[in-house]
mmCIF file of C-alpha atoms and ligand atoms in Angstrom:
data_model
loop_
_atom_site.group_PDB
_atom_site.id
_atom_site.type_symbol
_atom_site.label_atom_id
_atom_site.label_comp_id
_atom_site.label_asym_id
_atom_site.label_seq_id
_atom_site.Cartn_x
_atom_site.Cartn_y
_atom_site.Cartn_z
ATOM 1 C CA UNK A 1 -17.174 -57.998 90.503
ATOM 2 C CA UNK A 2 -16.123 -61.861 89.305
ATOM 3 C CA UNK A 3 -13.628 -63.074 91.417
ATOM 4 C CA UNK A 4 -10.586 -63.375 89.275
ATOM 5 C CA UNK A 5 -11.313 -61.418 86.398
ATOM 6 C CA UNK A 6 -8.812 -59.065 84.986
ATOM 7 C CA UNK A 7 -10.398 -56.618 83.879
ATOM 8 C CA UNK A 8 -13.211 -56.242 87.244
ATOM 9 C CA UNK A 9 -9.717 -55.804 89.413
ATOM 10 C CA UNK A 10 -8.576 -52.664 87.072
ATOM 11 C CA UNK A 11 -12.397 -51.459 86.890
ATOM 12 C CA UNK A 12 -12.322 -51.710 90.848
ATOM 13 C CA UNK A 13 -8.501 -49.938 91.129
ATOM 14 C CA UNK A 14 -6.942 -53.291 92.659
ATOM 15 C CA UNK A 15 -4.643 -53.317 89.366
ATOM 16 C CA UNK A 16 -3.753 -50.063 88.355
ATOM 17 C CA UNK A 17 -4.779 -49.028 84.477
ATOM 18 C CA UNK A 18 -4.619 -45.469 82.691
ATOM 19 C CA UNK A 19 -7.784 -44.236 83.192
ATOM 20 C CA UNK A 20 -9.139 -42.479 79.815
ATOM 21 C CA UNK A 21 -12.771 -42.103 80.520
ATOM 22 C CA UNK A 22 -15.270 -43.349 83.611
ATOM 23 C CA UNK A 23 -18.971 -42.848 84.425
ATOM 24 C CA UNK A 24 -21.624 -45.131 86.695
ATOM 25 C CA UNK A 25 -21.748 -48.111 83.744
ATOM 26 C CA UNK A 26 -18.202 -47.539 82.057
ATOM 27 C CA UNK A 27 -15.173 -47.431 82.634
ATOM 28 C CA UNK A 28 -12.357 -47.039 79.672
ATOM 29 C CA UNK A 29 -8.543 -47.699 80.064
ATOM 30 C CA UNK A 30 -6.138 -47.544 77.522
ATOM 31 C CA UNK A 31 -4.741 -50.869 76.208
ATOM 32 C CA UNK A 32 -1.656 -51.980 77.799
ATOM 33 C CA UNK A 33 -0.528 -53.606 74.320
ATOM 34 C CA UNK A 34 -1.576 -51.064 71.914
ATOM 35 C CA UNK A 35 -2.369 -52.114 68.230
ATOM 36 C CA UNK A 36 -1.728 -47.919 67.577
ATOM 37 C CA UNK A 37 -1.179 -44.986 69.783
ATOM 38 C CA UNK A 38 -3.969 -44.192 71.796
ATOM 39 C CA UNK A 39 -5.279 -48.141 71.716
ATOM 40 C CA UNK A 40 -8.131 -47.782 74.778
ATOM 41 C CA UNK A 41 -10.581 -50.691 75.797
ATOM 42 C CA UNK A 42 -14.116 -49.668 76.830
ATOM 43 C CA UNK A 43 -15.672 -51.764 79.260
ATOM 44 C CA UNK A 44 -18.902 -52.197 81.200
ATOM 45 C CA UNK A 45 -18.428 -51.966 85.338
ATOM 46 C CA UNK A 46 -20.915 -55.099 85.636
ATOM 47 C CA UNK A 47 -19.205 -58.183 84.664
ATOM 48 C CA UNK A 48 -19.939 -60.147 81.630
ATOM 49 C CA UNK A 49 -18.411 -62.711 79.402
ATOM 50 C CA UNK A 50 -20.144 -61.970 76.307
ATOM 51 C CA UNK A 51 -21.490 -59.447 74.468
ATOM 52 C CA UNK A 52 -24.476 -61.371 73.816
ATOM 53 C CA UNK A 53 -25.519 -61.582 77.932
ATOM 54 C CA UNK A 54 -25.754 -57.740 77.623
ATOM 55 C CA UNK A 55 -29.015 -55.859 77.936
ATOM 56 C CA UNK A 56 -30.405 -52.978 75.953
ATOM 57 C CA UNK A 57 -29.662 -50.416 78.618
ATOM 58 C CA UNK A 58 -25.921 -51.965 78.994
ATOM 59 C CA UNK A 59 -25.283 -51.861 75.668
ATOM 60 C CA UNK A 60 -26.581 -48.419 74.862
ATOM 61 C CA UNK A 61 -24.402 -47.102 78.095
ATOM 62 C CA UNK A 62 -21.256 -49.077 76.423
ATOM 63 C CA UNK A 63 -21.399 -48.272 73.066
ATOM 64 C CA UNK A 64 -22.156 -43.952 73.747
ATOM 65 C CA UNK A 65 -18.895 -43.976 75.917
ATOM 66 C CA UNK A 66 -17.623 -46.127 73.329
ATOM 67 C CA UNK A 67 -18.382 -43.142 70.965
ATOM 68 C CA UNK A 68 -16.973 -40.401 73.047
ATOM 69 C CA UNK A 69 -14.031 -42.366 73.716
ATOM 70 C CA UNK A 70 -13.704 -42.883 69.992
ATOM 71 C CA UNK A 71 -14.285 -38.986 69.305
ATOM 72 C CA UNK A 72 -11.432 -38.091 72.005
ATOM 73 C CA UNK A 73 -9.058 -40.719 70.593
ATOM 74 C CA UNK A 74 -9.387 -39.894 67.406
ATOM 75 C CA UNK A 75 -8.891 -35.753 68.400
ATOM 76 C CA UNK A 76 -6.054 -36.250 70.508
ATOM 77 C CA UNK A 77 -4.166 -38.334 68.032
ATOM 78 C CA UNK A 78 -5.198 -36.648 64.835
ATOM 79 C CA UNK A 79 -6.507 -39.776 63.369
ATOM 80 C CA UNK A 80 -7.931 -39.789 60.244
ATOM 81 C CA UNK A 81 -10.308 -42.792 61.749
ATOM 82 C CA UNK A 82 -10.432 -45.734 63.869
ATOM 83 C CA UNK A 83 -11.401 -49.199 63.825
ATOM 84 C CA UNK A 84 -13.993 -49.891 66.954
ATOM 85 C CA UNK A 85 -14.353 -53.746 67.845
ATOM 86 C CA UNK A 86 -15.603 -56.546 70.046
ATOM 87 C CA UNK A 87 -13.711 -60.197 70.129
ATOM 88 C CA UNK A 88 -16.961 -62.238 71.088
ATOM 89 C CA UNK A 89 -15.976 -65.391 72.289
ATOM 90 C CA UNK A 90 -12.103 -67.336 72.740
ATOM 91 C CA UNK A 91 -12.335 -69.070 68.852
ATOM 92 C CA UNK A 92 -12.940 -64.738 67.244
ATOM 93 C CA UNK A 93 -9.494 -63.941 69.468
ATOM 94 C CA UNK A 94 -11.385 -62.287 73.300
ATOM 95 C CA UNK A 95 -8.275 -63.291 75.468
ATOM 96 C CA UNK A 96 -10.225 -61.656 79.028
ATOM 97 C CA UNK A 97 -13.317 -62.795 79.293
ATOM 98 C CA UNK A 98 -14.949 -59.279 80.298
ATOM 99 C CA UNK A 99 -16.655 -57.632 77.645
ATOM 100 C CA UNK A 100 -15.012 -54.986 76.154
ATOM 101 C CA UNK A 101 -14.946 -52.723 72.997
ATOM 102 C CA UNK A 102 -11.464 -52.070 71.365
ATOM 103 C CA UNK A 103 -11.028 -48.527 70.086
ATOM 104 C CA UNK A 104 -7.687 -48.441 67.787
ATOM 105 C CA UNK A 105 -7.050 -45.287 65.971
ATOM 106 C CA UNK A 106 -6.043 -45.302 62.579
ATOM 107 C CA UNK A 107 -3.907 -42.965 60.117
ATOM 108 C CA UNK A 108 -3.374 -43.198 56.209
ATOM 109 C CA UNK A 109 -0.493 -45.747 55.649
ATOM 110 C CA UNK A 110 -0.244 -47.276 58.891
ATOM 111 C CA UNK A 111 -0.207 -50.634 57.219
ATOM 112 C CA UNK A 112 -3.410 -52.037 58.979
ATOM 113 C CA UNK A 113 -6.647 -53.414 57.375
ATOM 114 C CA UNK A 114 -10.341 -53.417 57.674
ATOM 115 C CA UNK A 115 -12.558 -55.121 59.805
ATOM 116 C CA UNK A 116 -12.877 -58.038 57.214
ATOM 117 C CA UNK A 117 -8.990 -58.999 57.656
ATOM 118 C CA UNK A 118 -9.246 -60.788 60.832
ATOM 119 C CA UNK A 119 -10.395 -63.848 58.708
ATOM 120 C CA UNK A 120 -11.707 -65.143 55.370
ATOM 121 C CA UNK A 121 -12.886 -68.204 55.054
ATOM 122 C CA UNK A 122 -14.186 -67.957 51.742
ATOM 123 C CA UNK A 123 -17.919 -69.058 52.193
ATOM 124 C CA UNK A 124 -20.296 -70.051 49.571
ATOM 125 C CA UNK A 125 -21.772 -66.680 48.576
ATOM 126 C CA UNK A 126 -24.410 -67.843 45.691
ATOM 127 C CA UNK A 127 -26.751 -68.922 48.930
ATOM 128 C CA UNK A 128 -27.032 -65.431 50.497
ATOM 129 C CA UNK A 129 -30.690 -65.666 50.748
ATOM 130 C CA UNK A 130 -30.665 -68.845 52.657
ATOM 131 C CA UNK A 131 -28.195 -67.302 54.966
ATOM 132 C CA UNK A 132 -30.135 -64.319 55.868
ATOM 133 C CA UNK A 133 -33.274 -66.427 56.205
ATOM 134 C CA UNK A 134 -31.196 -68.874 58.817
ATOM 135 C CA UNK A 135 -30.494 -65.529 60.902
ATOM 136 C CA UNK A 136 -33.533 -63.922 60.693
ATOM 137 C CA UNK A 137 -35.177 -67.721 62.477
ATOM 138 C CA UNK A 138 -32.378 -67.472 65.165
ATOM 139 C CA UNK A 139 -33.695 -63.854 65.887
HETATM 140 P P1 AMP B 201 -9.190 -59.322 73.845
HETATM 141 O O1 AMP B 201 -8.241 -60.189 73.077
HETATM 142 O O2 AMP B 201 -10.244 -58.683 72.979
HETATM 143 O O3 AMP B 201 -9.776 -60.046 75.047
HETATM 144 O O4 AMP B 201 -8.362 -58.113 74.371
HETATM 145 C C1 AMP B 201 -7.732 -58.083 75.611
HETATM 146 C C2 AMP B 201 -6.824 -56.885 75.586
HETATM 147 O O5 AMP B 201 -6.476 -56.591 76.929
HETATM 148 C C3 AMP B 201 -5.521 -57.110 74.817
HETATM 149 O O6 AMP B 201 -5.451 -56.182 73.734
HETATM 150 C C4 AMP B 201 -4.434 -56.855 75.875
HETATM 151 O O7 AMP B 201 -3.339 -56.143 75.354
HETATM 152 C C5 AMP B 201 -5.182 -56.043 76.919
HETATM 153 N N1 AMP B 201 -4.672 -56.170 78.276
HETATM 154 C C6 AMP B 201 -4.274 -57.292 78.930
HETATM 155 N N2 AMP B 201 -3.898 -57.005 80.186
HETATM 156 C C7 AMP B 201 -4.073 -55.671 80.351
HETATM 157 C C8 AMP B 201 -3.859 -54.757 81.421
HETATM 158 N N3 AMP B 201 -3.385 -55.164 82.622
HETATM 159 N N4 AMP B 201 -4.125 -53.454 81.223
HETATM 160 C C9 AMP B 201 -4.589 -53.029 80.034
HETATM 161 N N5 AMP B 201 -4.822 -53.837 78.978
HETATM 162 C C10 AMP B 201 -4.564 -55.134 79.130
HETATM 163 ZN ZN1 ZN B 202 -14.984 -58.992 84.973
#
């Protein structure tokens, strides 16, 4: 538990959430500002900032709640699909610092995009080789 986090006082019941799904590593609350009906934020118990300070066995706790969450969602709501998301960091939009995977359900029509949407910046694409070969070095 960090001391003024958001999102450890709802995982610890000091600020009261709607509960969707909880087991020892997760615990999943729907989103108090939904983007759709059925909007619900999955989130790891243990506290961390970004997605990146995560370990194998964190992750692969996360993302299968993340998944069943996603399944139930989708069932309940009779959505035709759903985007699932992380904001990584203040500048790609995270406003609480407590990792946590977005699940927003999504119909035909609803007038919302794809992943891709949240920005374009138009980047040279004739050096994709280059790019990859940056990455892979970072790895
Ligand atoms: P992000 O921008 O990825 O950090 O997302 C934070 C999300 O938390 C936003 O979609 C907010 O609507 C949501 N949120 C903020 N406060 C609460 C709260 N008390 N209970 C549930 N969701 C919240
Ligand atoms: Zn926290």
């Amino acid at each position: 538990m960090t001391e003024n986090c958001l999102f450890c006082k709802i995982i610890s019941g000091e600020i009261p959430s709607n509960r969707i799904y909880e087991d020892d590593a997760v615990y999943a609350f729907l989103d108090i500002h939904p983007a759709s009906e059925g909007h619900t934020l999955v989130a790891p118990r243990k506290h961390f900032s970004r997605f990146v300070e995560m370990d194998a066995e964190d992750v692969a706790r996360l993302f299968e709640a993340a998944r069943k969450v996603t399944a139930a969602v989708e069932k309940a709501f009779s959505a035709e699909g759903s985007n699932i998301g992380v904001n990584n960091g203040e500048v790609a939009g995270q406003e609480v610092p407590h990792v946590h995977v977005h699940v927003i359900p999504r119909k035909k029509g609803d007038g919302g995009r794809g992943i891709k949407s949240i920005v374009w910046t138009e980047p040279d694409r004739t050096n994709l080789e280059e790019v990859a070969e940056k990455i892979r070095k970072a790895l």
